[in-house]
Amino acid sequence: MTAQEIFRLPAIDFIEAEICDLYWQYEQHCYYDNNAEKEAIKKLLAVRKRLLDKEFVMDDHYKQLLNDFNRAMTDQLLQMRRTVISTYNAVKQVSADYDITAMGKCFMAYLFSPLHPDQSKREKGIWNILCGAYDDFVPFYQDGVISSGWQYSGGEPESENNMLYLSEKTDNWNEGLNPELTSDMHLIYPFHNLYEHTCFSIFDLLWVRDFNVEISVEYDYATYKD
């Protein structure tokens, strides 16, 4: 089956319609107690993920798409790391006595990917719910593709490899995928985090090439002397 056919399977069609209906109710109750709808949406997103991932069969086409996603996310994370360090250094020059921490968070683009094979209004709405454009519905994604963001407080920064693989060596976080087809892909840990620990289906990730990055700086100082 093509991806378009998979998205139109009756079970998935039903689940997505339920999610959209619940979100409409959630919006209507925004000034009242709408926690029940929010929790229901979270549960249905998890069901949707299981249904979609069950239909996924790795082949050379999907491998190339996954490789392109992995590479795009890797490039953005490395750029974010460089920007976090340079931001810290710039602030440190004018605030030398302060305790400074620079933080970077990388999110998949809020804009629905134009590469996605299903450009329906519903899929765009589902993406807005998943990616946080509407509200926080996906556990472990509040801080982006790295679950707690990436921070730097001076000194020797965490290595690129450790940020990407949680290891000083190049690794391959391909659990749950065809081990033979993915053995050479060097999938980074943030992909594993999204695929294994959040409500994003593999079909939500394959066509993502753009990201939103947030950089913030926090510094603390006292107005008194010990």
mmCIF file with all atom_site columns, C-alpha atoms in Angstrom:
data_model
loop_
_atom_site.group_PDB
_atom_site.id
_atom_site.type_symbol
_atom_site.label_atom_id
_atom_site.label_alt_id
_atom_site.label_comp_id
_atom_site.label_asym_id
_atom_site.label_entity_id
_atom_site.label_seq_id
_atom_site.pdbx_PDB_ins_code
_atom_site.Cartn_x
_atom_site.Cartn_y
_atom_site.Cartn_z
_atom_site.occupancy
_atom_site.B_iso_or_equiv
_atom_site.pdbx_formal_charge
_atom_site.auth_seq_id
_atom_site.auth_comp_id
_atom_site.auth_asym_id
_atom_site.auth_atom_id
_atom_site.pdbx_PDB_model_num
ATOM 1   C CA . MET A 1 1   ? 0.000   0.000  0.000  1.00 0.00 ? 1   MET A CA 1
ATOM 2   C CA . THR A 1 2   ? 1.059   3.568  -0.640 1.00 0.00 ? 2   THR A CA 1
ATOM 3   C CA . ALA A 1 3   ? 1.259   6.059  2.203  1.00 0.00 ? 3   ALA A CA 1
ATOM 4   C CA . GLN A 1 4   ? -1.888  7.756  0.912  1.00 0.00 ? 4   GLN A CA 1
ATOM 5   C CA . GLU A 1 5   ? -3.771  4.444  1.048  1.00 0.00 ? 5   GLU A CA 1
ATOM 6   C CA . ILE A 1 6   ? -2.502  3.758  4.565  1.00 0.00 ? 6   ILE A CA 1
ATOM 7   C CA . PHE A 1 7   ? -3.740  7.130  5.824  1.00 0.00 ? 7   PHE A CA 1
ATOM 8   C CA . ARG A 1 8   ? -7.178  6.348  4.409  1.00 0.00 ? 8   ARG A CA 1
ATOM 9   C CA . LEU A 1 9   ? -7.544  2.940  6.045  1.00 0.00 ? 9   LEU A CA 1
ATOM 10  C CA . PRO A 1 10  ? -10.900 2.852  7.896  1.00 0.00 ? 10  PRO A CA 1
ATOM 11  C CA . ALA A 1 11  ? -9.363  2.463  11.377 1.00 0.00 ? 11  ALA A CA 1
ATOM 12  C CA . ILE A 1 12  ? -6.915  5.325  10.890 1.00 0.00 ? 12  ILE A CA 1
ATOM 13  C CA . ASP A 1 13  ? -9.556  7.467  9.199  1.00 0.00 ? 13  ASP A CA 1
ATOM 14  C CA . PHE A 1 14  ? -11.840 6.918  12.195 1.00 0.00 ? 14  PHE A CA 1
ATOM 15  C CA . ILE A 1 15  ? -9.158  7.684  14.802 1.00 0.00 ? 15  ILE A CA 1
ATOM 16  C CA . GLU A 1 16  ? -8.063  10.878 13.068 1.00 0.00 ? 16  GLU A CA 1
ATOM 17  C CA . ALA A 1 17  ? -11.674 12.061 12.753 1.00 0.00 ? 17  ALA A CA 1
ATOM 18  C CA . GLU A 1 18  ? -12.145 11.428 16.485 1.00 0.00 ? 18  GLU A CA 1
ATOM 19  C CA . ILE A 1 19  ? -8.976  13.384 17.313 1.00 0.00 ? 19  ILE A CA 1
ATOM 20  C CA . CYS A 1 20  ? -10.102 16.353 15.225 1.00 0.00 ? 20  CYS A CA 1
ATOM 21  C CA . ASP A 1 21  ? -13.590 16.291 16.761 1.00 0.00 ? 21  ASP A CA 1
ATOM 22  C CA . LEU A 1 22  ? -12.143 16.150 20.263 1.00 0.00 ? 22  LEU A CA 1
ATOM 23  C CA . TYR A 1 23  ? -9.822  19.027 19.500 1.00 0.00 ? 23  TYR A CA 1
ATOM 24  C CA . TRP A 1 24  ? -12.802 21.103 18.346 1.00 0.00 ? 24  TRP A CA 1
ATOM 25  C CA . GLN A 1 25  ? -14.493 20.358 21.696 1.00 0.00 ? 25  GLN A CA 1
ATOM 26  C CA . TYR A 1 26  ? -11.227 21.177 23.497 1.00 0.00 ? 26  TYR A CA 1
ATOM 27  C CA . GLU A 1 27  ? -11.123 24.598 21.828 1.00 0.00 ? 27  GLU A CA 1
ATOM 28  C CA . GLN A 1 28  ? -14.754 25.326 22.730 1.00 0.00 ? 28  GLN A CA 1
ATOM 29  C CA . HIS A 1 29  ? -14.017 24.572 26.383 1.00 0.00 ? 29  HIS A CA 1
ATOM 30  C CA . CYS A 1 30  ? -10.782 26.555 26.558 1.00 0.00 ? 30  CYS A CA 1
ATOM 31  C CA . TYR A 1 31  ? -12.055 28.715 29.438 1.00 0.00 ? 31  TYR A CA 1
ATOM 32  C CA . TYR A 1 32  ? -13.496 25.773 31.336 1.00 0.00 ? 32  TYR A CA 1
ATOM 33  C CA . ASP A 1 33  ? -12.240 22.396 32.492 1.00 0.00 ? 33  ASP A CA 1
ATOM 34  C CA . ASN A 1 34  ? -11.063 20.781 29.244 1.00 0.00 ? 34  ASN A CA 1
ATOM 35  C CA . ASN A 1 35  ? -8.518  18.389 30.733 1.00 0.00 ? 35  ASN A CA 1
ATOM 36  C CA . ALA A 1 36  ? -10.672 15.350 29.907 1.00 0.00 ? 36  ALA A CA 1
ATOM 37  C CA . GLU A 1 37  ? -10.594 16.176 26.201 1.00 0.00 ? 37  GLU A CA 1
ATOM 38  C CA . LYS A 1 38  ? -6.845  16.800 26.327 1.00 0.00 ? 38  LYS A CA 1
ATOM 39  C CA . GLU A 1 39  ? -6.167  13.423 27.947 1.00 0.00 ? 39  GLU A CA 1
ATOM 40  C CA . ALA A 1 40  ? -8.467  11.702 25.436 1.00 0.00 ? 40  ALA A CA 1
ATOM 41  C CA . ILE A 1 41  ? -6.579  13.320 22.546 1.00 0.00 ? 41  ILE A CA 1
ATOM 42  C CA . LYS A 1 42  ? -3.259  12.101 23.983 1.00 0.00 ? 42  LYS A CA 1
ATOM 43  C CA . LYS A 1 43  ? -4.568  8.533  24.190 1.00 0.00 ? 43  LYS A CA 1
ATOM 44  C CA . LEU A 1 44  ? -5.977  8.607  20.666 1.00 0.00 ? 44  LEU A CA 1
ATOM 45  C CA . LEU A 1 45  ? -2.688  9.972  19.292 1.00 0.00 ? 45  LEU A CA 1
ATOM 46  C CA . ALA A 1 46  ? -0.938  6.964  20.836 1.00 0.00 ? 46  ALA A CA 1
ATOM 47  C CA . VAL A 1 47  ? -3.474  4.620  19.217 1.00 0.00 ? 47  VAL A CA 1
ATOM 48  C CA . ARG A 1 48  ? -3.024  6.369  15.873 1.00 0.00 ? 48  ARG A CA 1
ATOM 49  C CA . LYS A 1 49  ? 0.736   5.910  16.118 1.00 0.00 ? 49  LYS A CA 1
ATOM 50  C CA . ARG A 1 50  ? 0.409   2.176  16.791 1.00 0.00 ? 50  ARG A CA 1
ATOM 51  C CA . LEU A 1 51  ? -1.977  1.718  13.875 1.00 0.00 ? 51  LEU A CA 1
ATOM 52  C CA . LEU A 1 52  ? 0.229   3.609  11.433 1.00 0.00 ? 52  LEU A CA 1
ATOM 53  C CA . ASP A 1 53  ? 3.499   2.039  12.560 1.00 0.00 ? 53  ASP A CA 1
ATOM 54  C CA . LYS A 1 54  ? 1.924   -1.405 12.233 1.00 0.00 ? 54  LYS A CA 1
ATOM 55  C CA . GLU A 1 55  ? 1.427   -0.709 8.508  1.00 0.00 ? 55  GLU A CA 1
ATOM 56  C CA . PHE A 1 56  ? 5.012   0.443  7.947  1.00 0.00 ? 56  PHE A CA 1
ATOM 57  C CA . VAL A 1 57  ? 7.278   -1.842 5.941  1.00 0.00 ? 57  VAL A CA 1
ATOM 58  C CA . MET A 1 58  ? 10.821  -0.615 5.397  1.00 0.00 ? 58  MET A CA 1
ATOM 59  C CA . ASP A 1 59  ? 12.021  -0.639 1.803  1.00 0.00 ? 59  ASP A CA 1
ATOM 60  C CA . ASP A 1 60  ? 14.624  1.282  -0.194 1.00 0.00 ? 60  ASP A CA 1
ATOM 61  C CA . HIS A 1 61  ? 12.241  4.188  -0.816 1.00 0.00 ? 61  HIS A CA 1
ATOM 62  C CA . TYR A 1 62  ? 11.391  4.648  2.850  1.00 0.00 ? 62  TYR A CA 1
ATOM 63  C CA . LYS A 1 63  ? 15.031  4.111  3.778  1.00 0.00 ? 63  LYS A CA 1
ATOM 64  C CA . GLN A 1 64  ? 16.025  7.067  1.599  1.00 0.00 ? 64  GLN A CA 1
ATOM 65  C CA . LEU A 1 65  ? 13.301  9.247  3.112  1.00 0.00 ? 65  LEU A CA 1
ATOM 66  C CA . LEU A 1 66  ? 14.366  8.276  6.636  1.00 0.00 ? 66  LEU A CA 1
ATOM 67  C CA . ASN A 1 67  ? 18.002  8.925  5.777  1.00 0.00 ? 67  ASN A CA 1
ATOM 68  C CA . ASP A 1 68  ? 17.106  12.398 4.482  1.00 0.00 ? 68  ASP A CA 1
ATOM 69  C CA . PHE A 1 69  ? 15.131  13.149 7.669  1.00 0.00 ? 69  PHE A CA 1
ATOM 70  C CA . ASN A 1 70  ? 17.967  11.893 9.881  1.00 0.00 ? 70  ASN A CA 1
ATOM 71  C CA . ARG A 1 71  ? 20.507  13.989 7.985  1.00 0.00 ? 71  ARG A CA 1
ATOM 72  C CA . ALA A 1 72  ? 18.355  17.138 8.066  1.00 0.00 ? 72  ALA A CA 1
ATOM 73  C CA . MET A 1 73  ? 17.780  16.793 11.814 1.00 0.00 ? 73  MET A CA 1
ATOM 74  C CA . THR A 1 74  ? 21.481  16.099 12.422 1.00 0.00 ? 74  THR A CA 1
ATOM 75  C CA . ASP A 1 75  ? 22.497  19.230 10.501 1.00 0.00 ? 75  ASP A CA 1
ATOM 76  C CA . GLN A 1 76  ? 20.057  21.396 12.458 1.00 0.00 ? 76  GLN A CA 1
ATOM 77  C CA . LEU A 1 77  ? 21.139  20.004 15.820 1.00 0.00 ? 77  LEU A CA 1
ATOM 78  C CA . LEU A 1 78  ? 24.800  20.645 15.050 1.00 0.00 ? 78  LEU A CA 1
ATOM 79  C CA . GLN A 1 79  ? 24.002  24.189 13.931 1.00 0.00 ? 79  GLN A CA 1
ATOM 80  C CA . MET A 1 80  ? 21.955  24.688 17.101 1.00 0.00 ? 80  MET A CA 1
ATOM 81  C CA . ARG A 1 81  ? 24.871  23.459 19.231 1.00 0.00 ? 81  ARG A CA 1
ATOM 82  C CA . ARG A 1 82  ? 27.227  25.967 17.583 1.00 0.00 ? 82  ARG A CA 1
ATOM 83  C CA . THR A 1 83  ? 24.738  28.786 18.063 1.00 0.00 ? 83  THR A CA 1
ATOM 84  C CA . VAL A 1 84  ? 24.183  27.932 21.730 1.00 0.00 ? 84  VAL A CA 1
ATOM 85  C CA . ILE A 1 85  ? 27.938  28.046 22.392 1.00 0.00 ? 85  ILE A CA 1
ATOM 86  C CA . SER A 1 86  ? 28.453  31.304 20.478 1.00 0.00 ? 86  SER A CA 1
ATOM 87  C CA . THR A 1 87  ? 25.436  32.877 22.234 1.00 0.00 ? 87  THR A CA 1
ATOM 88  C CA . TYR A 1 88  ? 26.842  31.893 25.627 1.00 0.00 ? 88  TYR A CA 1
ATOM 89  C CA . ASN A 1 89  ? 30.249  33.370 24.740 1.00 0.00 ? 89  ASN A CA 1
ATOM 90  C CA . ALA A 1 90  ? 28.690  36.629 23.505 1.00 0.00 ? 90  ALA A CA 1
ATOM 91  C CA . VAL A 1 91  ? 26.680  37.096 26.705 1.00 0.00 ? 91  VAL A CA 1
ATOM 92  C CA . LYS A 1 92  ? 29.649  36.072 28.875 1.00 0.00 ? 92  LYS A CA 1
ATOM 93  C CA . GLN A 1 93  ? 31.734  38.895 27.418 1.00 0.00 ? 93  GLN A CA 1
ATOM 94  C CA . VAL A 1 94  ? 29.382  41.517 28.825 1.00 0.00 ? 94  VAL A CA 1
ATOM 95  C CA . SER A 1 95  ? 28.268  39.609 31.940 1.00 0.00 ? 95  SER A CA 1
ATOM 96  C CA . ALA A 1 96  ? 31.482  37.986 33.085 1.00 0.00 ? 96  ALA A CA 1
ATOM 97  C CA . ASP A 1 97  ? 30.528  37.654 36.751 1.00 0.00 ? 97  ASP A CA 1
ATOM 98  C CA . TYR A 1 98  ? 27.116  36.081 36.187 1.00 0.00 ? 98  TYR A CA 1
ATOM 99  C CA . ASP A 1 99  ? 26.193  32.422 36.207 1.00 0.00 ? 99  ASP A CA 1
ATOM 100 C CA . ILE A 1 100 ? 25.106  31.932 32.607 1.00 0.00 ? 100 ILE A CA 1
ATOM 101 C CA . THR A 1 101 ? 23.402  29.038 30.867 1.00 0.00 ? 101 THR A CA 1
ATOM 102 C CA . ALA A 1 102 ? 22.486  29.012 27.184 1.00 0.00 ? 102 ALA A CA 1
ATOM 103 C CA . MET A 1 103 ? 19.791  26.576 26.082 1.00 0.00 ? 103 MET A CA 1
ATOM 104 C CA . GLY A 1 104 ? 18.826  25.310 22.643 1.00 0.00 ? 104 GLY A CA 1
ATOM 105 C CA . LYS A 1 105 ? 15.618  23.502 21.722 1.00 0.00 ? 105 LYS A CA 1
ATOM 106 C CA . CYS A 1 106 ? 14.979  22.015 18.301 1.00 0.00 ? 106 CYS A CA 1
ATOM 107 C CA . PHE A 1 107 ? 11.425  21.315 17.154 1.00 0.00 ? 107 PHE A CA 1
ATOM 108 C CA . MET A 1 108 ? 10.180  19.894 13.911 1.00 0.00 ? 108 MET A CA 1
ATOM 109 C CA . ALA A 1 109 ? 8.723   22.685 11.776 1.00 0.00 ? 109 ALA A CA 1
ATOM 110 C CA . TYR A 1 110 ? 5.280   23.882 12.757 1.00 0.00 ? 110 TYR A CA 1
ATOM 111 C CA . LEU A 1 111 ? 4.546   24.176 9.042  1.00 0.00 ? 111 LEU A CA 1
ATOM 112 C CA . PHE A 1 112 ? 3.234   20.891 7.633  1.00 0.00 ? 112 PHE A CA 1
ATOM 113 C CA . SER A 1 113 ? 5.805   19.459 5.250  1.00 0.00 ? 113 SER A CA 1
ATOM 114 C CA . PRO A 1 114 ? 4.944   20.173 1.590  1.00 0.00 ? 114 PRO A CA 1
ATOM 115 C CA . LEU A 1 115 ? 6.650   16.856 0.773  1.00 0.00 ? 115 LEU A CA 1
ATOM 116 C CA . HIS A 1 116 ? 4.090   14.814 2.705  1.00 0.00 ? 116 HIS A CA 1
ATOM 117 C CA . PRO A 1 117 ? 2.021   12.674 0.292  1.00 0.00 ? 117 PRO A CA 1
ATOM 118 C CA . ASP A 1 118 ? -1.286  13.499 2.029  1.00 0.00 ? 118 ASP A CA 1
ATOM 119 C CA . GLN A 1 119 ? -1.883  17.253 1.934  1.00 0.00 ? 119 GLN A CA 1
ATOM 120 C CA . SER A 1 120 ? -5.454  17.048 3.213  1.00 0.00 ? 120 SER A CA 1
ATOM 121 C CA . LYS A 1 121 ? -6.828  19.600 5.675  1.00 0.00 ? 121 LYS A CA 1
ATOM 122 C CA . ARG A 1 122 ? -7.217  16.823 8.228  1.00 0.00 ? 122 ARG A CA 1
ATOM 123 C CA . GLU A 1 123 ? -3.565  15.732 8.079  1.00 0.00 ? 123 GLU A CA 1
ATOM 124 C CA . LYS A 1 124 ? -2.454  19.336 8.434  1.00 0.00 ? 124 LYS A CA 1
ATOM 125 C CA . GLY A 1 125 ? -4.683  19.630 11.493 1.00 0.00 ? 125 GLY A CA 1
ATOM 126 C CA . ILE A 1 126 ? -3.294  16.418 12.968 1.00 0.00 ? 126 ILE A CA 1
ATOM 127 C CA . TRP A 1 127 ? 0.233   17.764 12.450 1.00 0.00 ? 127 TRP A CA 1
ATOM 128 C CA . ASN A 1 128 ? -0.648  20.985 14.276 1.00 0.00 ? 128 ASN A CA 1
ATOM 129 C CA . ILE A 1 129 ? -1.876  18.899 17.197 1.00 0.00 ? 129 ILE A CA 1
ATOM 130 C CA . LEU A 1 130 ? 1.224   16.686 17.176 1.00 0.00 ? 130 LEU A CA 1
ATOM 131 C CA . CYS A 1 131 ? 3.913   19.334 16.759 1.00 0.00 ? 131 CYS A CA 1
ATOM 132 C CA . GLY A 1 132 ? 2.651   21.651 19.487 1.00 0.00 ? 132 GLY A CA 1
ATOM 133 C CA . ALA A 1 133 ? 1.335   24.455 17.284 1.00 0.00 ? 133 ALA A CA 1
ATOM 134 C CA . TYR A 1 134 ? -2.010  24.250 19.096 1.00 0.00 ? 134 TYR A CA 1
ATOM 135 C CA . ASP A 1 135 ? -1.084  22.987 22.568 1.00 0.00 ? 135 ASP A CA 1
ATOM 136 C CA . ASP A 1 136 ? 1.045   20.423 24.378 1.00 0.00 ? 136 ASP A CA 1
ATOM 137 C CA . PHE A 1 137 ? -0.460  17.022 23.520 1.00 0.00 ? 137 PHE A CA 1
ATOM 138 C CA . VAL A 1 138 ? 2.674   14.877 23.081 1.00 0.00 ? 138 VAL A CA 1
ATOM 139 C CA . PRO A 1 139 ? 4.573   13.764 26.211 1.00 0.00 ? 139 PRO A CA 1
ATOM 140 C CA . PHE A 1 140 ? 8.384   13.910 25.986 1.00 0.00 ? 140 PHE A CA 1
ATOM 141 C CA . TYR A 1 141 ? 8.221   16.492 23.183 1.00 0.00 ? 141 TYR A CA 1
ATOM 142 C CA . GLN A 1 142 ? 7.774   19.658 25.255 1.00 0.00 ? 142 GLN A CA 1
ATOM 143 C CA . ASP A 1 143 ? 11.460  20.533 24.763 1.00 0.00 ? 143 ASP A CA 1
ATOM 144 C CA . GLY A 1 144 ? 11.735  19.270 21.202 1.00 0.00 ? 144 GLY A CA 1
ATOM 145 C CA . VAL A 1 145 ? 13.599  16.401 19.589 1.00 0.00 ? 145 VAL A CA 1
ATOM 146 C CA . ILE A 1 146 ? 16.071  16.298 22.503 1.00 0.00 ? 146 ILE A CA 1
ATOM 147 C CA . SER A 1 147 ? 13.826  15.641 25.491 1.00 0.00 ? 147 SER A CA 1
ATOM 148 C CA . SER A 1 148 ? 15.457  18.205 27.800 1.00 0.00 ? 148 SER A CA 1
ATOM 149 C CA . GLY A 1 149 ? 17.017  20.485 25.192 1.00 0.00 ? 149 GLY A CA 1
ATOM 150 C CA . TRP A 1 150 ? 20.774  21.100 24.899 1.00 0.00 ? 150 TRP A CA 1
ATOM 151 C CA . GLN A 1 151 ? 22.534  23.512 27.230 1.00 0.00 ? 151 GLN A CA 1
ATOM 152 C CA . TYR A 1 152 ? 25.975  24.991 27.725 1.00 0.00 ? 152 TYR A CA 1
ATOM 153 C CA . SER A 1 153 ? 27.319  26.691 30.845 1.00 0.00 ? 153 SER A CA 1
ATOM 154 C CA . GLY A 1 154 ? 30.962  27.199 29.924 1.00 0.00 ? 154 GLY A CA 1
ATOM 155 C CA . GLY A 1 155 ? 34.063  25.033 29.880 1.00 0.00 ? 155 GLY A CA 1
ATOM 156 C CA . GLU A 1 156 ? 34.496  22.097 27.546 1.00 0.00 ? 156 GLU A CA 1
ATOM 157 C CA . PRO A 1 157 ? 31.135  21.522 25.810 1.00 0.00 ? 157 PRO A CA 1
ATOM 158 C CA . GLU A 1 158 ? 29.557  18.141 25.386 1.00 0.00 ? 158 GLU A CA 1
ATOM 159 C CA . SER A 1 159 ? 30.859  16.578 22.169 1.00 0.00 ? 159 SER A CA 1
ATOM 160 C CA . GLU A 1 160 ? 28.834  16.491 18.971 1.00 0.00 ? 160 GLU A CA 1
ATOM 161 C CA . ASN A 1 161 ? 28.761  12.702 19.039 1.00 0.00 ? 161 ASN A CA 1
ATOM 162 C CA . ASN A 1 162 ? 27.523  12.568 22.609 1.00 0.00 ? 162 ASN A CA 1
ATOM 163 C CA . MET A 1 163 ? 24.717  14.975 21.785 1.00 0.00 ? 163 MET A CA 1
ATOM 164 C CA . LEU A 1 164 ? 23.709  12.960 18.719 1.00 0.00 ? 164 LEU A CA 1
ATOM 165 C CA . TYR A 1 165 ? 24.297  9.385  19.929 1.00 0.00 ? 165 TYR A CA 1
ATOM 166 C CA . LEU A 1 166 ? 24.642  9.600  23.744 1.00 0.00 ? 166 LEU A CA 1
ATOM 167 C CA . SER A 1 167 ? 28.079  8.131  23.130 1.00 0.00 ? 167 SER A CA 1
ATOM 168 C CA . GLU A 1 168 ? 31.515  9.266  22.027 1.00 0.00 ? 168 GLU A CA 1
ATOM 169 C CA . LYS A 1 169 ? 31.346  6.838  19.114 1.00 0.00 ? 169 LYS A CA 1
ATOM 170 C CA . THR A 1 170 ? 29.071  6.974  16.105 1.00 0.00 ? 170 THR A CA 1
ATOM 171 C CA . ASP A 1 171 ? 26.146  4.722  16.850 1.00 0.00 ? 171 ASP A CA 1
ATOM 172 C CA . ASN A 1 172 ? 22.928  3.611  15.152 1.00 0.00 ? 172 ASN A CA 1
ATOM 173 C CA . TRP A 1 173 ? 19.624  3.957  16.986 1.00 0.00 ? 173 TRP A CA 1
ATOM 174 C CA . ASN A 1 174 ? 17.595  1.698  14.689 1.00 0.00 ? 174 ASN A CA 1
ATOM 175 C CA . GLU A 1 175 ? 15.614  -0.351 17.220 1.00 0.00 ? 175 GLU A CA 1
ATOM 176 C CA . GLY A 1 176 ? 12.222  -1.389 15.909 1.00 0.00 ? 176 GLY A CA 1
ATOM 177 C CA . LEU A 1 177 ? 13.243  -1.112 12.266 1.00 0.00 ? 177 LEU A CA 1
ATOM 178 C CA . ASN A 1 178 ? 14.434  -3.672 9.736  1.00 0.00 ? 178 ASN A CA 1
ATOM 179 C CA . PRO A 1 179 ? 17.952  -4.399 11.096 1.00 0.00 ? 179 PRO A CA 1
ATOM 180 C CA . GLU A 1 180 ? 19.437  -5.340 7.725  1.00 0.00 ? 180 GLU A CA 1
ATOM 181 C CA . LEU A 1 181 ? 18.155  -2.362 5.747  1.00 0.00 ? 181 LEU A CA 1
ATOM 182 C CA . THR A 1 182 ? 19.027  0.131  8.489  1.00 0.00 ? 182 THR A CA 1
ATOM 183 C CA . SER A 1 183 ? 22.349  -1.284 9.691  1.00 0.00 ? 183 SER A CA 1
ATOM 184 C CA . ASP A 1 184 ? 24.398  1.446  7.949  1.00 0.00 ? 184 ASP A CA 1
ATOM 185 C CA . MET A 1 185 ? 22.179  4.455  8.606  1.00 0.00 ? 185 MET A CA 1
ATOM 186 C CA . HIS A 1 186 ? 23.720  5.941  11.802 1.00 0.00 ? 186 HIS A CA 1
ATOM 187 C CA . LEU A 1 187 ? 20.299  7.016  13.037 1.00 0.00 ? 187 LEU A CA 1
ATOM 188 C CA . ILE A 1 188 ? 20.715  9.511  15.848 1.00 0.00 ? 188 ILE A CA 1
ATOM 189 C CA . TYR A 1 189 ? 19.209  9.242  19.315 1.00 0.00 ? 189 TYR A CA 1
ATOM 190 C CA . PRO A 1 190 ? 16.713  12.099 18.755 1.00 0.00 ? 190 PRO A CA 1
ATOM 191 C CA . PHE A 1 191 ? 15.136  9.985  15.991 1.00 0.00 ? 191 PHE A CA 1
ATOM 192 C CA . HIS A 1 192 ? 14.883  7.086  18.448 1.00 0.00 ? 192 HIS A CA 1
ATOM 193 C CA . ASN A 1 193 ? 13.364  9.430  21.023 1.00 0.00 ? 193 ASN A CA 1
ATOM 194 C CA . LEU A 1 194 ? 10.698  10.613 18.578 1.00 0.00 ? 194 LEU A CA 1
ATOM 195 C CA . TYR A 1 195 ? 9.947   7.162  17.172 1.00 0.00 ? 195 TYR A CA 1
ATOM 196 C CA . GLU A 1 196 ? 9.973   5.146  20.387 1.00 0.00 ? 196 GLU A CA 1
ATOM 197 C CA . HIS A 1 197 ? 8.967   7.592  23.121 1.00 0.00 ? 197 HIS A CA 1
ATOM 198 C CA . THR A 1 198 ? 6.461   10.016 21.577 1.00 0.00 ? 198 THR A CA 1
ATOM 199 C CA . CYS A 1 199 ? 3.199   9.854  19.621 1.00 0.00 ? 199 CYS A CA 1
ATOM 200 C CA . PHE A 1 200 ? 4.847   10.590 16.271 1.00 0.00 ? 200 PHE A CA 1
ATOM 201 C CA . SER A 1 201 ? 4.396   7.758  13.792 1.00 0.00 ? 201 SER A CA 1
ATOM 202 C CA . ILE A 1 202 ? 7.207   6.921  11.401 1.00 0.00 ? 202 ILE A CA 1
ATOM 203 C CA . PHE A 1 203 ? 4.902   8.310  8.695  1.00 0.00 ? 203 PHE A CA 1
ATOM 204 C CA . ASP A 1 204 ? 4.883   11.669 10.488 1.00 0.00 ? 204 ASP A CA 1
ATOM 205 C CA . LEU A 1 205 ? 8.676   11.888 10.400 1.00 0.00 ? 205 LEU A CA 1
ATOM 206 C CA . LEU A 1 206 ? 9.719   10.665 6.961  1.00 0.00 ? 206 LEU A CA 1
ATOM 207 C CA . TRP A 1 207 ? 8.948   13.869 5.047  1.00 0.00 ? 207 TRP A CA 1
ATOM 208 C CA . VAL A 1 208 ? 10.095  16.430 7.642  1.00 0.00 ? 208 VAL A CA 1
ATOM 209 C CA . ARG A 1 209 ? 13.048  18.524 6.435  1.00 0.00 ? 209 ARG A CA 1
ATOM 210 C CA . ASP A 1 210 ? 12.568  21.800 8.300  1.00 0.00 ? 210 ASP A CA 1
ATOM 211 C CA . PHE A 1 211 ? 12.806  22.723 11.964 1.00 0.00 ? 211 PHE A CA 1
ATOM 212 C CA . ASN A 1 212 ? 12.117  25.508 14.432 1.00 0.00 ? 212 ASN A CA 1
ATOM 213 C CA . VAL A 1 213 ? 14.979  26.269 16.823 1.00 0.00 ? 213 VAL A CA 1
ATOM 214 C CA . GLU A 1 214 ? 14.712  28.260 20.056 1.00 0.00 ? 214 GLU A CA 1
ATOM 215 C CA . ILE A 1 215 ? 17.795  29.679 21.795 1.00 0.00 ? 215 ILE A CA 1
ATOM 216 C CA . SER A 1 216 ? 17.520  31.210 25.251 1.00 0.00 ? 216 SER A CA 1
ATOM 217 C CA . VAL A 1 217 ? 19.969  32.516 27.851 1.00 0.00 ? 217 VAL A CA 1
ATOM 218 C CA . GLU A 1 218 ? 19.520  32.516 31.612 1.00 0.00 ? 218 GLU A CA 1
ATOM 219 C CA . TYR A 1 219 ? 21.858  34.252 34.011 1.00 0.00 ? 219 TYR A CA 1
ATOM 220 C CA . ASP A 1 220 ? 21.745  34.711 37.766 1.00 0.00 ? 220 ASP A CA 1
ATOM 221 C CA . TYR A 1 221 ? 23.501  37.192 39.977 1.00 0.00 ? 221 TYR A CA 1
ATOM 222 C CA . ALA A 1 222 ? 23.267  38.552 43.499 1.00 0.00 ? 222 ALA A CA 1
ATOM 223 C CA . THR A 1 223 ? 23.175  42.242 44.445 1.00 0.00 ? 223 THR A CA 1
ATOM 224 C CA . TYR A 1 224 ? 24.884  41.595 47.761 1.00 0.00 ? 224 TYR A CA 1
ATOM 225 C CA . LYS A 1 225 ? 28.369  40.385 48.711 1.00 0.00 ? 225 LYS A CA 1
ATOM 226 C CA . ASP A 1 226 ? 29.067  37.521 51.121 1.00 0.00 ? 226 ASP A CA 1
#
